[in-house]
Coordinates of C-alpha atoms in Angstrom, one line a residue:
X1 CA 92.4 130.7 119.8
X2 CA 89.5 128.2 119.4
X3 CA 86.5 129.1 121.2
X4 CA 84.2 126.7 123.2
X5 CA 80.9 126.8 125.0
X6 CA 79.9 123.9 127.7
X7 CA 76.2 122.9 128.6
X8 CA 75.6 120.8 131.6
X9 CA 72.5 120.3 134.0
X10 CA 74.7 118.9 136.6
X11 CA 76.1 122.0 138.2
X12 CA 79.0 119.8 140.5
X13 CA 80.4 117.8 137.0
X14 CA 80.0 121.6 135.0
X15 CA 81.7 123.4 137.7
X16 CA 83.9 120.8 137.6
X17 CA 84.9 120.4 133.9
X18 CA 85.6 124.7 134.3
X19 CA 88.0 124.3 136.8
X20 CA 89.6 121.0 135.7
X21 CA 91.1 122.2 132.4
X22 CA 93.9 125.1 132.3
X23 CA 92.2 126.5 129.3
X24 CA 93.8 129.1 127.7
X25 CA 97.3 127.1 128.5
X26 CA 95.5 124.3 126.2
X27 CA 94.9 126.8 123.0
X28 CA 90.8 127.2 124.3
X29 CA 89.2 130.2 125.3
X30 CA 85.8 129.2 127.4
X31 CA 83.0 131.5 126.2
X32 CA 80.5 130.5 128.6
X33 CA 78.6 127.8 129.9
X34 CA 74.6 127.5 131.2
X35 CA 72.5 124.4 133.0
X36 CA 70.3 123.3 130.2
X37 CA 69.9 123.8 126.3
X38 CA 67.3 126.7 126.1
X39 CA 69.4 128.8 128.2
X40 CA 72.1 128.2 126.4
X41 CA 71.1 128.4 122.6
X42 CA 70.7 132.4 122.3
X43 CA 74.1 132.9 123.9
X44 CA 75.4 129.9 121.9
X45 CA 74.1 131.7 118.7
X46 CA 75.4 134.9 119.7
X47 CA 78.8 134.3 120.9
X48 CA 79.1 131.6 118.0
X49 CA 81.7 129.4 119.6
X50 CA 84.2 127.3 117.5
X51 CA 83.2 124.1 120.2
X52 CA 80.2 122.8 121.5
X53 CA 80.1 120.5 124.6
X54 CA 76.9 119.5 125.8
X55 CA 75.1 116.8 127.9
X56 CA 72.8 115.0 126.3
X57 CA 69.8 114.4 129.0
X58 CA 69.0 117.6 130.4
X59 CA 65.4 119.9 131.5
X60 CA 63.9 122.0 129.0
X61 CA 65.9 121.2 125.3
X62 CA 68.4 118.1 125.5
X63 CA 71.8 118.1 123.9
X64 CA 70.6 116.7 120.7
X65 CA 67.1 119.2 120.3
X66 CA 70.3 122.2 121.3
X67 CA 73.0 120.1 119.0
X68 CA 70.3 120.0 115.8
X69 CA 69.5 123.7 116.1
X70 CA 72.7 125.0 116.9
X71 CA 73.9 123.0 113.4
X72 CA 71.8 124.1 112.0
X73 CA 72.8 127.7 112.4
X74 CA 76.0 127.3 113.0
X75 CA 77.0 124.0 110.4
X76 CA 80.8 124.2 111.5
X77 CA 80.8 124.0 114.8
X78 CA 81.8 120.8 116.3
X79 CA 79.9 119.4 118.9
X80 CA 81.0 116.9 121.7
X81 CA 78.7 114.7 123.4
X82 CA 78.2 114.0 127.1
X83 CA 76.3 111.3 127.7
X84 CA 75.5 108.4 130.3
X85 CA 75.9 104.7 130.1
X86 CA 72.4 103.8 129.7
X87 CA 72.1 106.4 127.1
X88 CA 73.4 104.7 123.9
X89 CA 70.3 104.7 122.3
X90 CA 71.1 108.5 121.7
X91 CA 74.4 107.8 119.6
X92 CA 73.2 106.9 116.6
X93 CA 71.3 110.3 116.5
X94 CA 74.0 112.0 117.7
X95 CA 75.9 110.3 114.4
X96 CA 73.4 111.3 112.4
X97 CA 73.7 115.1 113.3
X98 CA 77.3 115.0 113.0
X99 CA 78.6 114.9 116.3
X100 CA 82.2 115.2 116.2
X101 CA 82.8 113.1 119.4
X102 CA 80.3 110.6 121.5
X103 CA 82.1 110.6 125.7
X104 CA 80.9 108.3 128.0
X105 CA 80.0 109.6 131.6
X106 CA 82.4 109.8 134.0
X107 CA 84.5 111.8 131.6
X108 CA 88.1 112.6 132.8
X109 CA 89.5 115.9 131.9
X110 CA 92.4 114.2 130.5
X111 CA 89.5 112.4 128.0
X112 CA 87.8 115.6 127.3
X113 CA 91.1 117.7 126.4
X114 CA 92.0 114.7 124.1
X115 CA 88.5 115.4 122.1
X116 CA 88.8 119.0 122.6
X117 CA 92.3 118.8 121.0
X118 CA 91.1 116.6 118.2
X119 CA 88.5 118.9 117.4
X120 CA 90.5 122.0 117.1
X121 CA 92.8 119.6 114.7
X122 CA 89.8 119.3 112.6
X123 CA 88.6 122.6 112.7
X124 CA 92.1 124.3 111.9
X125 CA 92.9 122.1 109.0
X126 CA 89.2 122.9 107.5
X127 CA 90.3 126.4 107.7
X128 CA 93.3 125.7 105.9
X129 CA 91.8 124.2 102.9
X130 CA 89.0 126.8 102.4
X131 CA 91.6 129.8 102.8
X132 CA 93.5 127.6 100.0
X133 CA 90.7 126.8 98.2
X134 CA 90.2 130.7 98.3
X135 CA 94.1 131.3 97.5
X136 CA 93.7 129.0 94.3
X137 CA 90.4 130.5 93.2
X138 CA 92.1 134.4 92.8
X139 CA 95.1 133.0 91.3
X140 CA 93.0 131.4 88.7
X141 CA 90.8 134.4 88.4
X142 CA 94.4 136.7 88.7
X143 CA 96.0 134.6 85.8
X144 CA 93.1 135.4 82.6
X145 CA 93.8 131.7 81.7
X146 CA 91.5 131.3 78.7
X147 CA 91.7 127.5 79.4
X148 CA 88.0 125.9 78.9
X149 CA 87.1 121.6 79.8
X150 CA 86.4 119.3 77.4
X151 CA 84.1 117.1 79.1
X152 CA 83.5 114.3 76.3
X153 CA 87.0 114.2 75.1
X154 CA 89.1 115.4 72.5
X155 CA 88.6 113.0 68.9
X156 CA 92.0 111.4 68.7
X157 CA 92.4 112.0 65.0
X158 CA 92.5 115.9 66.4
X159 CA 95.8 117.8 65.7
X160 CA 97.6 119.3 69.1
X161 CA 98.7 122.7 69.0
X162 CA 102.7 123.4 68.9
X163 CA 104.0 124.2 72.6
X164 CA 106.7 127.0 72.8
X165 CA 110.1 125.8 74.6
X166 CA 108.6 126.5 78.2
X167 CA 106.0 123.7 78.0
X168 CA 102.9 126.0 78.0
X169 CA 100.5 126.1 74.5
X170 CA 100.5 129.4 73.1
X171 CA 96.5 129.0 73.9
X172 CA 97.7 129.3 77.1
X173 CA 99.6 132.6 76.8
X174 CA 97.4 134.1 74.5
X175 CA 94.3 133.5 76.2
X176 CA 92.6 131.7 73.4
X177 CA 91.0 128.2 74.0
X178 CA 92.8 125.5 75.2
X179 CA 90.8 122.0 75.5
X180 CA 91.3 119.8 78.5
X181 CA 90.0 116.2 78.1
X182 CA 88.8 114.9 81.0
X183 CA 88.4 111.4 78.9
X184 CA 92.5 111.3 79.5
X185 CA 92.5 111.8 82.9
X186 CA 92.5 107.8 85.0
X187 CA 90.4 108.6 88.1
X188 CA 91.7 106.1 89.9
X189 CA 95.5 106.4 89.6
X190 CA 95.4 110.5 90.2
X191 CA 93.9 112.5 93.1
X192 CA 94.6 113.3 96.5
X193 CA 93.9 109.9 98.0
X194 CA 96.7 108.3 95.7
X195 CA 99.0 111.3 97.0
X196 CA 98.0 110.5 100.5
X197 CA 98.5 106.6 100.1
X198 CA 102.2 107.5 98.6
X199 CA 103.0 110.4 101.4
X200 CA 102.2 107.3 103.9
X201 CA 104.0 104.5 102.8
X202 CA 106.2 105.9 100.0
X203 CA 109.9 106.0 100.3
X204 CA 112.3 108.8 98.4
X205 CA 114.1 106.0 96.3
X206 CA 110.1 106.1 94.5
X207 CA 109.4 108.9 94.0
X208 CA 110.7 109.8 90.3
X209 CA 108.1 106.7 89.0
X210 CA 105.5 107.7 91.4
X211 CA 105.5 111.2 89.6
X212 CA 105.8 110.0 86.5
X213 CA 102.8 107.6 86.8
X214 CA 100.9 110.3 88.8
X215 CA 100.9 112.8 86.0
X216 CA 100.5 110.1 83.3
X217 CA 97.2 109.0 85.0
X218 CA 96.4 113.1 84.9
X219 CA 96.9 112.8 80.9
X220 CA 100.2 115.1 79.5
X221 CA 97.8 117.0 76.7
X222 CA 95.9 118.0 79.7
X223 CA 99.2 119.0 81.7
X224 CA 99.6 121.9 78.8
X225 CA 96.6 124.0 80.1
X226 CA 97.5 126.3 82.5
X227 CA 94.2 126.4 84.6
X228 CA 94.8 122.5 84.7
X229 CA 97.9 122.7 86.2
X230 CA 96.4 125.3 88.7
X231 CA 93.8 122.9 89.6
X232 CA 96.8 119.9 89.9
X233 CA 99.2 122.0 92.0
X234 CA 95.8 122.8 94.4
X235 CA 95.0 119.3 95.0
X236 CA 99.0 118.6 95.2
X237 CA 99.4 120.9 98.2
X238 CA 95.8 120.2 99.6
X239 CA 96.7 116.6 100.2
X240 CA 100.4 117.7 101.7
X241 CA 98.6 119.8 104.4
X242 CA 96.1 116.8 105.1
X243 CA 98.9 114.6 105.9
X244 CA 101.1 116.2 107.7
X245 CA 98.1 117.2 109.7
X246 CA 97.1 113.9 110.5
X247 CA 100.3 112.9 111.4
X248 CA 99.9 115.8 114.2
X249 CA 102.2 118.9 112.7
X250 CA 101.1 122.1 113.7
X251 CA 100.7 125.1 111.3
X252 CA 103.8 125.9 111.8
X253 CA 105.8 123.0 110.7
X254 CA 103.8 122.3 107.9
X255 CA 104.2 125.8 106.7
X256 CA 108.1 124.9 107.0
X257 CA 107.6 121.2 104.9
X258 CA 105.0 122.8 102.2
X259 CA 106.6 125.9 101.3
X260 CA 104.4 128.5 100.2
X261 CA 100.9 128.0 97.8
X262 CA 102.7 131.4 96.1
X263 CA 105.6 129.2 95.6
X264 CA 104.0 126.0 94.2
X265 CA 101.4 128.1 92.0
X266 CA 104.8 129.7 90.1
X267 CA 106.8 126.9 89.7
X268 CA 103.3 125.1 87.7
X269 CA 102.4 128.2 86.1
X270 CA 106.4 128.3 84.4
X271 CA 106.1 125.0 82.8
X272 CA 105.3 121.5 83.2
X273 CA 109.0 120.6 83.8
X274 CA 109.4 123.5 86.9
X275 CA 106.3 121.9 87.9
X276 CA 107.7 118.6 88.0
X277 CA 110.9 119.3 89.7
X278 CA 108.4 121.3 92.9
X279 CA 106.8 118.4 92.8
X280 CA 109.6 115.9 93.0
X281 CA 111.2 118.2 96.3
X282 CA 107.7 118.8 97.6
X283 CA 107.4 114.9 98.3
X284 CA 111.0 114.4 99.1
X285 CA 110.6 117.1 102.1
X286 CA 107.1 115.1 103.1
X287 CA 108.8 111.9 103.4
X288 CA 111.1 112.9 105.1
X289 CA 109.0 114.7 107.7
X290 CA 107.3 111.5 108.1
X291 CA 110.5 109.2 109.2
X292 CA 111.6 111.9 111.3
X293 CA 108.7 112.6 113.5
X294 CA 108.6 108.5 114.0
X295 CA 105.3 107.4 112.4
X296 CA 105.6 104.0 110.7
X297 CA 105.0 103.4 107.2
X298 CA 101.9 101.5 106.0
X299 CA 101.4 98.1 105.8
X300 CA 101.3 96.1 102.6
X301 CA 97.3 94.7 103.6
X302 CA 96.1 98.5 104.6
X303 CA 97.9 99.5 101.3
X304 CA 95.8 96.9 99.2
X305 CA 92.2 97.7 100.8
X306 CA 93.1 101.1 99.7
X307 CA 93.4 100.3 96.4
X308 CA 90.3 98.1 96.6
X309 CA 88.3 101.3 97.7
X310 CA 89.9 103.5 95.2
X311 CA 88.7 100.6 92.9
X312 CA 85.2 100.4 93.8
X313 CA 84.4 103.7 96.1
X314 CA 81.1 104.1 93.4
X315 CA 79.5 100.5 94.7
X316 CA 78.0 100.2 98.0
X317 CA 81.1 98.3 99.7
X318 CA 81.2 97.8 103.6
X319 CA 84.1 97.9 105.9
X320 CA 83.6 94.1 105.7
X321 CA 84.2 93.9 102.3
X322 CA 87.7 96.0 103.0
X323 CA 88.9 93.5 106.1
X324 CA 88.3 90.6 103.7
X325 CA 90.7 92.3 101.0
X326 CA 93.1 93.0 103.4
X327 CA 92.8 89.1 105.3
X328 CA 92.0 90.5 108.2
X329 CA 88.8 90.4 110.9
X330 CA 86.4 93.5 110.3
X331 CA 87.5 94.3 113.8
X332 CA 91.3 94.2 113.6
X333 CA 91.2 95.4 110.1
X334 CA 88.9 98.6 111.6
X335 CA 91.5 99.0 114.8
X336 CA 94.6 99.1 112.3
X337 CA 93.0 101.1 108.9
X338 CA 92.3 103.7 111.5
X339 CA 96.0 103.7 113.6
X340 CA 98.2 103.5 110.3
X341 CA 95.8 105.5 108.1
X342 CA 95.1 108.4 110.5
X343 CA 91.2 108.1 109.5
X344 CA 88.5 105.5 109.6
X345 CA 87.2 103.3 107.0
X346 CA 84.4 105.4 106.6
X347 CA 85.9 108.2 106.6
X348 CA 88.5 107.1 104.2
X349 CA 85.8 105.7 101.4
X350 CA 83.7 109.3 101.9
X351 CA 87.2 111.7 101.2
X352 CA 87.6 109.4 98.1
X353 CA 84.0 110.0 97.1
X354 CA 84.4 113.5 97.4
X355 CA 87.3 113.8 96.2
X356 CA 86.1 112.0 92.6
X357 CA 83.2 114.6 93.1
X358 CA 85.2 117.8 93.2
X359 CA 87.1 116.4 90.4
X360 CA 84.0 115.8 88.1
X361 CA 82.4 119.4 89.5
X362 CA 85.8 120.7 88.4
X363 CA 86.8 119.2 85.1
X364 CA 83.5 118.0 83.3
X365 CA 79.9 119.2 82.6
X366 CA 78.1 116.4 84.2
X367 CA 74.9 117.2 86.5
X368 CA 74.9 117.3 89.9
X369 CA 72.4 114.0 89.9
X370 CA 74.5 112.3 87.9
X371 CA 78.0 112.7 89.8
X372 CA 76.3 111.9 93.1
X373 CA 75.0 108.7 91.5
X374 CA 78.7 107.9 90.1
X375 CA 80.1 108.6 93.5
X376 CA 78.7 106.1 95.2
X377 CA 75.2 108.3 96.2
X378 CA 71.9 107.1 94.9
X379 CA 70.4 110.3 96.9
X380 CA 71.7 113.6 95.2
X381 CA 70.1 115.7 98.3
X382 CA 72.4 113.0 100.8
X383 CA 75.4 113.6 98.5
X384 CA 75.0 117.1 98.4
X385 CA 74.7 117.5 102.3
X386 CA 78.1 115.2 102.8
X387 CA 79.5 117.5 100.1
X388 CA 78.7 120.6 102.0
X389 CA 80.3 119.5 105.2
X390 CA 83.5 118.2 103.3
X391 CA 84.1 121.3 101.8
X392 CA 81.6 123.7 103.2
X393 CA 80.1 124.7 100.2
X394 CA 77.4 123.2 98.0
X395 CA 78.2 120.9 94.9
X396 CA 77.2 123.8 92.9
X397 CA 78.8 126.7 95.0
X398 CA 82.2 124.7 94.3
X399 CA 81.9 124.6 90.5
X400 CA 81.2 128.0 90.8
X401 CA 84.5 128.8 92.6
X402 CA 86.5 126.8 91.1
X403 CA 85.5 127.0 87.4
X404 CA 84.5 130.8 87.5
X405 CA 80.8 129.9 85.9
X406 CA 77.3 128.6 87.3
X407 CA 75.9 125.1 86.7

């Protein structure tokens, strides 16, 4: 059950909020709640709730002086703000701390459960991905995969080992070196976002090219190591869970649509062909989810700003730049991206940014520096801390996991 703790100096609109939610009904358990922030923060810090709520004006320690230190301590927890109309001088701030959501006072319960839902969305998918993340880090460690990254490309005139009839390189099998060159692999037709982009506004009749040009983009040499494969069939069933998640499935039914990790790990490990053939089901039983719970396909101008930020994510583009792609005003553009997509413009362009990043961390040797810079970062220490609270570890901490070896 997802925990929360409420601050509020008000002790009518506190009172109030307690008694106006049926909270254990709505999936919460309240932990506690106090009249100011420096009352609150020791039993905040103790109790460690999964939800913050919090005023923002209040005697003693504000909502943003309790919201920064609590973060600080406590860098998961999400935090929703209270706050008054003449207050929106504060937002900003509260942005900049990574607020999860900004109300406007008079809040109605009906408001605050909306938020309070949408946070425990957030926070259960988060724990999703790390306990795959975790999942796919024993299975490569469980495997002994000998497989090693190329990060400057394999010399074309270079002879390929045989492959044995199951599609793996007896490298592979044996536990001798097999090379991976990341030179093969097109970062902009492969990844999660152009899984997303196809789970939204694909159809089943597509999905045999899709595939193809998917793994094509990922290069087939590199589709011969086994710990690239691993890596693949990760990011394959990361961005399954993502979607389905934004288009509001619970645990439950996406555990139903996915399958098992166990499941997909197998079928990749077997060959490149078993993996295919998962892979061609996997997005058949995603689409169809989709039409079934109602959501509507993508339309053909959200589909091509997509593209334009999968094209130019590294430059500085605005959500400006995105509307005019898609012939739209910055403020329709905005008000659809974010209905059809699931996900803001901003939020959208800083998964693809991290998602080239994990990639790089992953598959080549390059320096931290330097990936933030080819991301789209020109501050390594402003890249690192959006990093962290994509993935909750640090760019280095994730190499570390994923490739078994420091920096």
């Amino acid at each position: 059950m997802i925990t929360v703790y409420l601050v509020e100096d008000e002790s009518i609109i506190r009172q109030g909020i307690v008694r106006s939610i049926s909270w254990e009904e709505e999936g919460f358990r309240l932990l506690g709640n106090a009249g100011d922030g420096e009352m609150a923060l020791p039993e905040i810090l103790a109790k460690r709730p999964d939800i913050l709520i919090t005023d923002i004006r209040m005697p003693f320690m504000d909502g943003l002086e309790l919201s920064r230190r609590v973060k600080k301590e406590l860098p998961h927890i999400k935090i929703l703000i209270l706050s008054g109309f003449n207050e929106f001088d504060y937002a900003k701030q509260a942005i900049d701390l990574g607020v999860t959501e900004y109300l406007l006072k008079p809040v109605t319960a009906h408001q605050l459960l909306d938020a309070l839902h949408k946070a425990s969305d957030a926070i259960k998918e988060e724990q999703a991905t790390e306990e795959l993340v975790r999942h796919l880090s024993q299975r490569m460690q469980d495997s002994g995969s000998g497989d090693r990254v190329q990060s400057e490309g394999t010399k074309r005139g270079e002879k390929q080992e045989d492959r044995n009839d199951q599609g793996r390189s007896p490298a592979s099998l044996s536990g001798e070196e097999t090379r991976i060159d990341v030179g093969e692999v097109d970062p902009k037709a492969s990844g999660q976002s152009i899984l997303l982009d196809f789970f939204a506004s694909g159809d089943v009749t597509g999905i045999d090219s899709f595939i193809d040009e998917y793994l094509t983009a990922l290069g087939r040499n590199n589709l011969q190591s086994l710990f690239f494969r691993q890596y693949v069939c990760s990011d394959i069933y990361l961005a399954g869970n993502k979607y389905l998640s934004r288009i509001h499935f619970n645990k439950e039914q996406r555990e139903q649509i996915l399958g098992s990790l166990e499941e997909a790990g197998r079928k990749f490990e077997e060959s490149l062909d078993s993996g295919k053939e998962y892979l061609r089901e996997f997005i058949k039983r995603i689409l169809q989810g989709r039409d079934h719970s109602g959501v509507g396909r993508i339309s053909p101008q959200i589909l091509k700003a997509c593209a334009y930020i999968r094209e130019h994510y590294s430059e500085d583009i605005s959500l400006n730049q995105a509307a005019l792609v898609a012939d739209m005003s910055a403020a329709h553009f905005s008000t659809v991206f974010a209905k059809e997509m699931g996900q803001g413009f901003s939020e959208y362009l800083t998964d693809r940014r991290m998602e080239a990043a994990r990639q790089k961390l992953s598959a080549t040797s390059m320096k931290i520096t330097d990936i933030a810079e080819a991301v789209g970062y020109k501050d390594p220490h402003y890249f690192s801390s959006i990093f962290k609270k994509s993935t909750h570890m640090t760019p280095k901490e994730y190499r570390k996991q994923v490739r078994g070896e420091d920096e």
